[in-house]
């Protein structure tokens, strides 16, 4: 079971400044009542696909000051999630970022990650 699985009525989760390097898949899956999530000032490089999908009540999420790896394909999930949830991502002061887009919350995502090329099949040597 996940560390937060029994906390189904939790509304605030403050995990900022904890040197977190990763978020376990489905860590927040049962936190459907969560309104406030702070993950800022950690060492997060990506967010697993689906990590925030069940956070339907979320109104505030703080993600700033993490070394996001925008060359990693997992960053696409976070980028899309931010785009689909305008007004949820907050800045250091708790305000909605007026320029809030996936590109303002993260550094630019390289085109090779946005549209990865399929691997080429090895040629049969004759």
Coordinates of N, CA and C in Angstrom, one line a residue:
X1 N 0.8 -1.2 0.0 CA 0.0 0.0 0.0 C 0.9 1.3 0.0
X2 N 0.3 2.3 -0.6 CA 1.0 3.6 -0.6 C 1.0 4.3 0.7
X3 N 2.0 5.1 0.9 CA 2.2 5.8 2.2 C 1.0 6.7 2.6
X4 N 0.2 7.2 1.6 CA -0.9 8.1 1.9 C -2.2 7.4 1.7
X5 N -2.3 6.1 1.4 CA -3.5 5.4 1.1 C -4.6 5.5 2.1
X6 N -4.2 5.5 3.4 CA -5.2 5.5 4.4 C -5.7 7.0 4.8
X7 N -5.1 7.9 4.1 CA -5.5 9.3 4.4 C -6.5 9.9 3.4
X8 N -7.5 9.2 3.2 CA -8.5 9.5 2.1 C -9.2 10.9 2.3
X9 N -9.2 11.4 3.5 CA -9.9 12.7 3.8 C -8.9 13.8 3.9
X10 N -7.7 13.6 3.6 CA -6.7 14.6 3.7 C -7.0 15.7 2.7
X11 N -6.9 17.0 3.1 CA -7.1 18.1 2.3 C -5.9 18.9 2.0
X12 N -4.9 18.9 2.8 CA -3.6 19.6 2.6 C -2.4 18.6 2.8
X13 N -1.5 18.7 1.9 CA -0.2 17.9 2.0 C 0.9 18.8 1.7
X14 N 1.8 19.0 2.7 CA 2.9 19.9 2.5 C 4.2 19.1 2.5
X15 N 4.8 18.8 1.4 CA 6.0 18.0 1.3 C 7.1 18.9 0.7
X16 N 7.1 20.2 0.9 CA 8.1 21.1 0.3 C 9.4 21.0 1.2
X17 N 10.5 21.3 0.6 CA 11.8 21.4 1.2 C 12.2 20.1 1.9
X18 N 11.9 19.0 1.3 CA 12.2 17.6 1.8 C 13.2 16.9 1.1
X19 N 13.9 17.5 0.1 CA 14.9 16.8 -0.8 C 14.3 15.6 -1.5
X20 N 13.0 15.6 -1.8 CA 12.3 14.5 -2.5 C 12.9 14.4 -3.9
X21 N 13.3 13.2 -4.3 CA 13.9 13.0 -5.6 C 12.9 12.4 -6.6
X22 N 11.9 11.7 -6.0 CA 10.9 11.1 -6.9 C 9.6 11.0 -6.2
X23 N 8.5 10.8 -7.0 CA 7.2 10.6 -6.5 C 6.8 9.2 -6.9
X24 N 6.5 8.3 -5.9 CA 6.1 7.0 -6.3 C 4.9 7.0 -7.2
X25 N 4.8 6.1 -8.1 CA 3.6 6.0 -8.9 C 2.4 5.7 -8.0
X26 N 1.3 6.4 -8.3 CA 0.0 6.3 -7.5 C 0.1 6.7 -6.1
X27 N 1.1 7.5 -5.7 CA 1.3 8.1 -4.4 C 0.1 8.9 -3.9
X28 N -0.5 9.6 -4.8 CA -1.6 10.5 -4.5 C -3.0 9.9 -4.9
X29 N -3.0 8.7 -5.4 CA -4.2 8.0 -6.0 C -5.4 8.1 -5.1
X30 N -5.3 7.9 -3.8 CA -6.5 7.9 -3.0 C -6.8 9.2 -2.3
X31 N -6.0 10.3 -2.7 CA -6.2 11.6 -2.0 C -7.2 12.5 -2.8
X32 N -8.4 11.9 -3.0 CA -9.4 12.6 -3.9 C -9.9 13.9 -3.3
X33 N -9.7 14.1 -2.0 CA -10.2 15.3 -1.3 C -9.1 16.4 -1.2
X34 N -7.9 16.1 -1.7 CA -6.8 17.0 -1.5 C -7.1 18.3 -2.3
X35 N -6.9 19.4 -1.6 CA -7.1 20.8 -2.1 C -5.7 21.4 -2.3
X36 N -4.8 21.2 -1.5 CA -3.5 21.9 -1.4 C -2.4 20.9 -1.4
X37 N -1.5 21.0 -2.4 CA -0.3 20.1 -2.4 C 0.9 21.0 -2.7
X38 N 1.9 20.9 -1.8 CA 3.1 21.6 -1.9 C 4.3 20.6 -2.1
X39 N 4.9 20.7 -3.3 CA 6.1 19.9 -3.6 C 7.2 20.7 -4.0
X40 N 7.2 22.0 -3.7 CA 8.3 22.9 -4.1 C 9.5 22.7 -3.3
X41 N 10.6 23.2 -3.8 CA 11.9 23.2 -3.2 C 12.4 21.8 -2.8
X42 N 12.2 20.9 -3.8 CA 12.7 19.5 -3.6 C 13.7 19.2 -4.7
X43 N 13.9 18.0 -5.0 CA 14.9 17.5 -6.1 C 14.1 16.7 -7.2
X44 N 12.9 17.1 -7.4 CA 12.1 16.3 -8.4 C 12.5 16.7 -9.8
X45 N 12.7 15.7 -10.6 CA 13.0 15.9 -12.0 C 11.9 15.6 -12.9
X46 N 10.9 14.8 -12.5 CA 9.8 14.4 -13.3 C 8.6 14.0 -12.3
X47 N 7.5 13.8 -12.9 CA 6.3 13.3 -12.2 C 5.8 12.1 -13.0
X48 N 5.6 10.9 -12.3 CA 5.1 9.7 -13.0 C 3.8 10.0 -13.7
X49 N 3.6 9.4 -14.8 CA 2.3 9.5 -15.6 C 1.1 9.1 -14.6
X50 N 0.1 10.0 -14.6 CA -1.1 9.7 -13.8 C -1.0 10.1 -12.4
X51 N 0.1 10.6 -11.9 CA 0.3 10.9 -10.5 C -0.7 11.9 -10.0
X52 N -1.2 12.8 -10.8 CA -2.2 13.8 -10.3 C -3.6 13.6 -10.8
X53 N -3.8 12.5 -11.5 CA -5.1 12.3 -12.2 C -6.3 12.2 -11.2
X54 N -6.1 11.7 -10.0 CA -7.3 11.6 -9.1 C -7.4 12.8 -8.2
X55 N -6.6 13.8 -8.4 CA -6.7 15.0 -7.5 C -7.7 16.0 -8.1
X56 N -8.9 15.5 -8.1 CA -10.0 16.3 -8.7 C -10.4 17.5 -7.9
X57 N -10.1 17.6 -6.6 CA -10.5 18.7 -5.7 C -9.3 19.7 -5.6
X58 N -8.2 19.5 -6.2 CA -7.0 20.3 -6.1 C -7.2 21.7 -6.6
X59 N -6.9 22.7 -5.8 CA -7.0 24.1 -6.2 C -5.7 24.8 -6.1
X60 N -4.7 24.2 -5.4 CA -3.4 24.8 -5.2 C -2.3 23.7 -5.3
X61 N -1.4 23.9 -6.2 CA -0.2 23.0 -6.2 C 1.0 23.9 -6.4
X62 N 2.0 23.6 -5.7 CA 3.3 24.4 -5.7 C 4.4 23.4 -6.2
X63 N 5.0 23.8 -7.3 CA 6.0 22.9 -8.0 C 7.3 23.6 -8.2
X64 N 7.4 24.9 -7.8 CA 8.6 25.7 -8.1 C 9.9 25.2 -7.4
X65 N 11.0 25.6 -7.9 CA 12.3 25.2 -7.4 C 12.6 23.7 -7.3
X66 N 12.3 23.0 -8.4 CA 12.7 21.7 -8.6 C 13.5 21.6 -9.9
X67 N 14.5 20.7 -10.0 CA 15.3 20.7 -11.2 C 14.7 19.8 -12.2
X68 N 13.6 20.2 -12.8 CA 12.8 19.4 -13.8 C 13.7 19.0 -15.0
X69 N 13.6 17.8 -15.3 CA 14.4 17.3 -16.5 C 13.5 17.3 -17.7
X70 N 13.6 18.3 -18.5 CA 12.7 18.5 -19.6 C 13.1 17.7 -20.8
X71 N 14.2 16.9 -20.7 CA 14.6 16.0 -21.8 C 14.0 14.6 -21.5
X72 N 13.4 14.4 -20.4 CA 12.8 13.1 -20.0 C 11.3 13.1 -20.6
X73 N 11.0 12.0 -21.2 CA 9.6 11.9 -21.7 C 8.5 11.9 -20.7
X74 N 8.8 11.6 -19.4 CA 7.8 11.7 -18.3 C 7.4 13.1 -18.1
X75 N 8.2 14.1 -18.5 CA 7.8 15.5 -18.2 C 6.6 15.9 -19.1
X76 N 6.3 15.1 -20.1 CA 5.2 15.5 -21.0 C 3.9 15.3 -20.2
X77 N 3.8 14.4 -19.3 CA 2.6 14.2 -18.5 C 2.4 15.5 -17.6
X78 N 3.4 15.9 -17.0 CA 3.3 17.1 -16.1 C 3.0 18.4 -17.0
X79 N 3.6 18.5 -18.1 CA 3.4 19.6 -19.0 C 1.9 19.7 -19.4
X80 N 1.4 18.5 -19.8 CA 0.0 18.4 -20.2 C -1.0 18.7 -19.0
X81 N -0.6 18.1 -17.9 CA -1.5 18.3 -16.7 C -1.6 19.8 -16.4
X82 N -0.5 20.5 -16.4 CA -0.5 21.9 -16.1 C -1.3 22.7 -17.1
X83 N -1.2 22.3 -18.3 CA -2.0 23.0 -19.4 C -3.5 22.7 -19.2
X84 N -3.9 21.6 -18.7 CA -5.3 21.2 -18.5 C -5.9 21.7 -17.2
X85 N -5.1 22.2 -16.3 CA -5.6 22.7 -15.0 C -5.1 24.1 -14.8
X86 N -5.6 25.0 -15.6 CA -5.2 26.4 -15.4 C -5.7 27.0 -14.1
X87 N -4.9 27.8 -13.5 CA -5.2 28.4 -12.2 C -4.9 27.5 -11.0
X88 N -4.4 26.3 -11.2 CA -4.1 25.4 -10.0 C -2.6 25.6 -9.6
X89 N -1.7 25.7 -10.6 CA -0.3 25.9 -10.2 C 0.0 27.3 -9.7
X90 N 0.6 27.3 -8.5 CA 0.8 28.6 -7.8 C 2.3 28.9 -7.8
X91 N 2.6 30.2 -7.7 CA 4.0 30.7 -7.6 C 4.4 30.7 -6.1
X92 N 5.6 31.2 -5.8 CA 6.1 31.3 -4.5 C 5.2 32.0 -3.5
X93 N 4.5 33.0 -4.0 CA 3.6 33.9 -3.2 C 2.2 33.3 -3.0
X94 N 1.9 32.2 -3.7 CA 0.6 31.6 -3.6 C -0.3 32.1 -4.7
X95 N 0.1 33.0 -5.5 CA -0.7 33.6 -6.6 C -0.7 32.7 -7.8
X96 N -1.8 32.8 -8.6 CA -1.8 32.1 -9.9 C -0.8 32.8 -10.8
X97 N 0.0 32.0 -11.4 CA 1.0 32.6 -12.4 C 0.2 33.1 -13.6
X98 N 0.3 34.4 -13.8 CA -0.5 35.0 -14.9 C -0.1 34.5 -16.3
X99 N 1.1 34.0 -16.4 CA 1.6 33.4 -17.6 C 1.6 31.9 -17.6
X100 N 0.7 31.4 -16.8 CA 0.8 29.9 -16.5 C 0.5 29.1 -17.7
X101 N 1.5 28.5 -18.2 CA 1.4 27.5 -19.3 C 2.4 26.4 -18.9
X102 N 2.4 25.3 -19.6 CA 3.4 24.3 -19.3 C 4.8 24.8 -19.5
X103 N 5.0 25.7 -20.5 CA 6.4 26.3 -20.7 C 6.8 27.3 -19.6
X104 N 5.9 27.9 -19.0 CA 6.3 28.9 -17.9 C 6.6 28.2 -16.6
X105 N 5.9 27.1 -16.4 CA 6.1 26.3 -15.1 C 7.4 25.5 -15.2
X106 N 7.7 25.1 -16.4 CA 8.9 24.3 -16.7 C 9.8 25.0 -17.7
X107 N 11.0 24.5 -17.8 CA 11.8 25.1 -18.8 C 11.4 24.5 -20.1
X108 N 11.8 25.1 -21.3 CA 11.3 24.5 -22.6 C 11.6 23.1 -22.8
X109 N 10.6 22.4 -23.3 CA 10.7 20.9 -23.6 C 11.3 20.8 -25.0
X110 N 12.4 20.0 -25.1 CA 13.0 19.9 -26.4 C 12.0 19.2 -27.4
X111 N 12.1 19.5 -28.7 CA 11.2 18.9 -29.7 C 11.3 17.4 -29.7
X112 N 12.5 16.9 -29.5 CA 12.8 15.4 -29.5 C 12.0 14.7 -28.5
X113 N 11.7 15.4 -27.3 CA 10.9 14.7 -26.3 C 9.4 14.9 -26.6
X114 N 9.0 16.1 -27.2 CA 7.6 16.3 -27.5 C 7.1 15.3 -28.5
X115 N 7.9 15.0 -29.5 CA 7.6 14.1 -30.6 C 8.8 13.1 -30.8
X116 N 8.9 12.2 -29.9 CA 10.1 11.3 -30.0 C 10.0 10.5 -31.3
X117 N 11.2 10.3 -31.9 CA 11.2 9.5 -33.1 C 11.2 8.0 -32.8
X118 N 10.5 7.2 -33.6 CA 10.6 5.7 -33.3 C 12.0 5.2 -33.6
X119 N 12.3 4.2 -32.8 CA 13.6 3.6 -33.0 C 13.7 2.9 -34.3
X120 N 14.8 3.0 -35.0 CA 14.9 2.3 -36.3 C 15.3 0.8 -36.0
X121 N 14.7 0.0 -36.9 CA 15.0 -1.5 -36.7 C 16.4 -1.7 -37.3
X122 N 17.1 -2.6 -36.7 CA 18.5 -2.9 -37.2 C 18.4 -3.5 -38.6
X123 N 19.3 -3.1 -39.4 CA 19.4 -3.7 -40.8 C 20.1 -5.1 -40.7
X124 N 19.6 -6.0 -41.5 CA 20.2 -7.3 -41.6 C 21.5 -7.2 -42.4
X125 N 22.6 -7.5 -41.8 CA 23.9 -7.4 -42.6 C 24.0 -8.6 -43.5
X126 N 24.4 -8.4 -44.7 CA 24.6 -9.5 -45.7 C 26.0 -9.5 -46.2

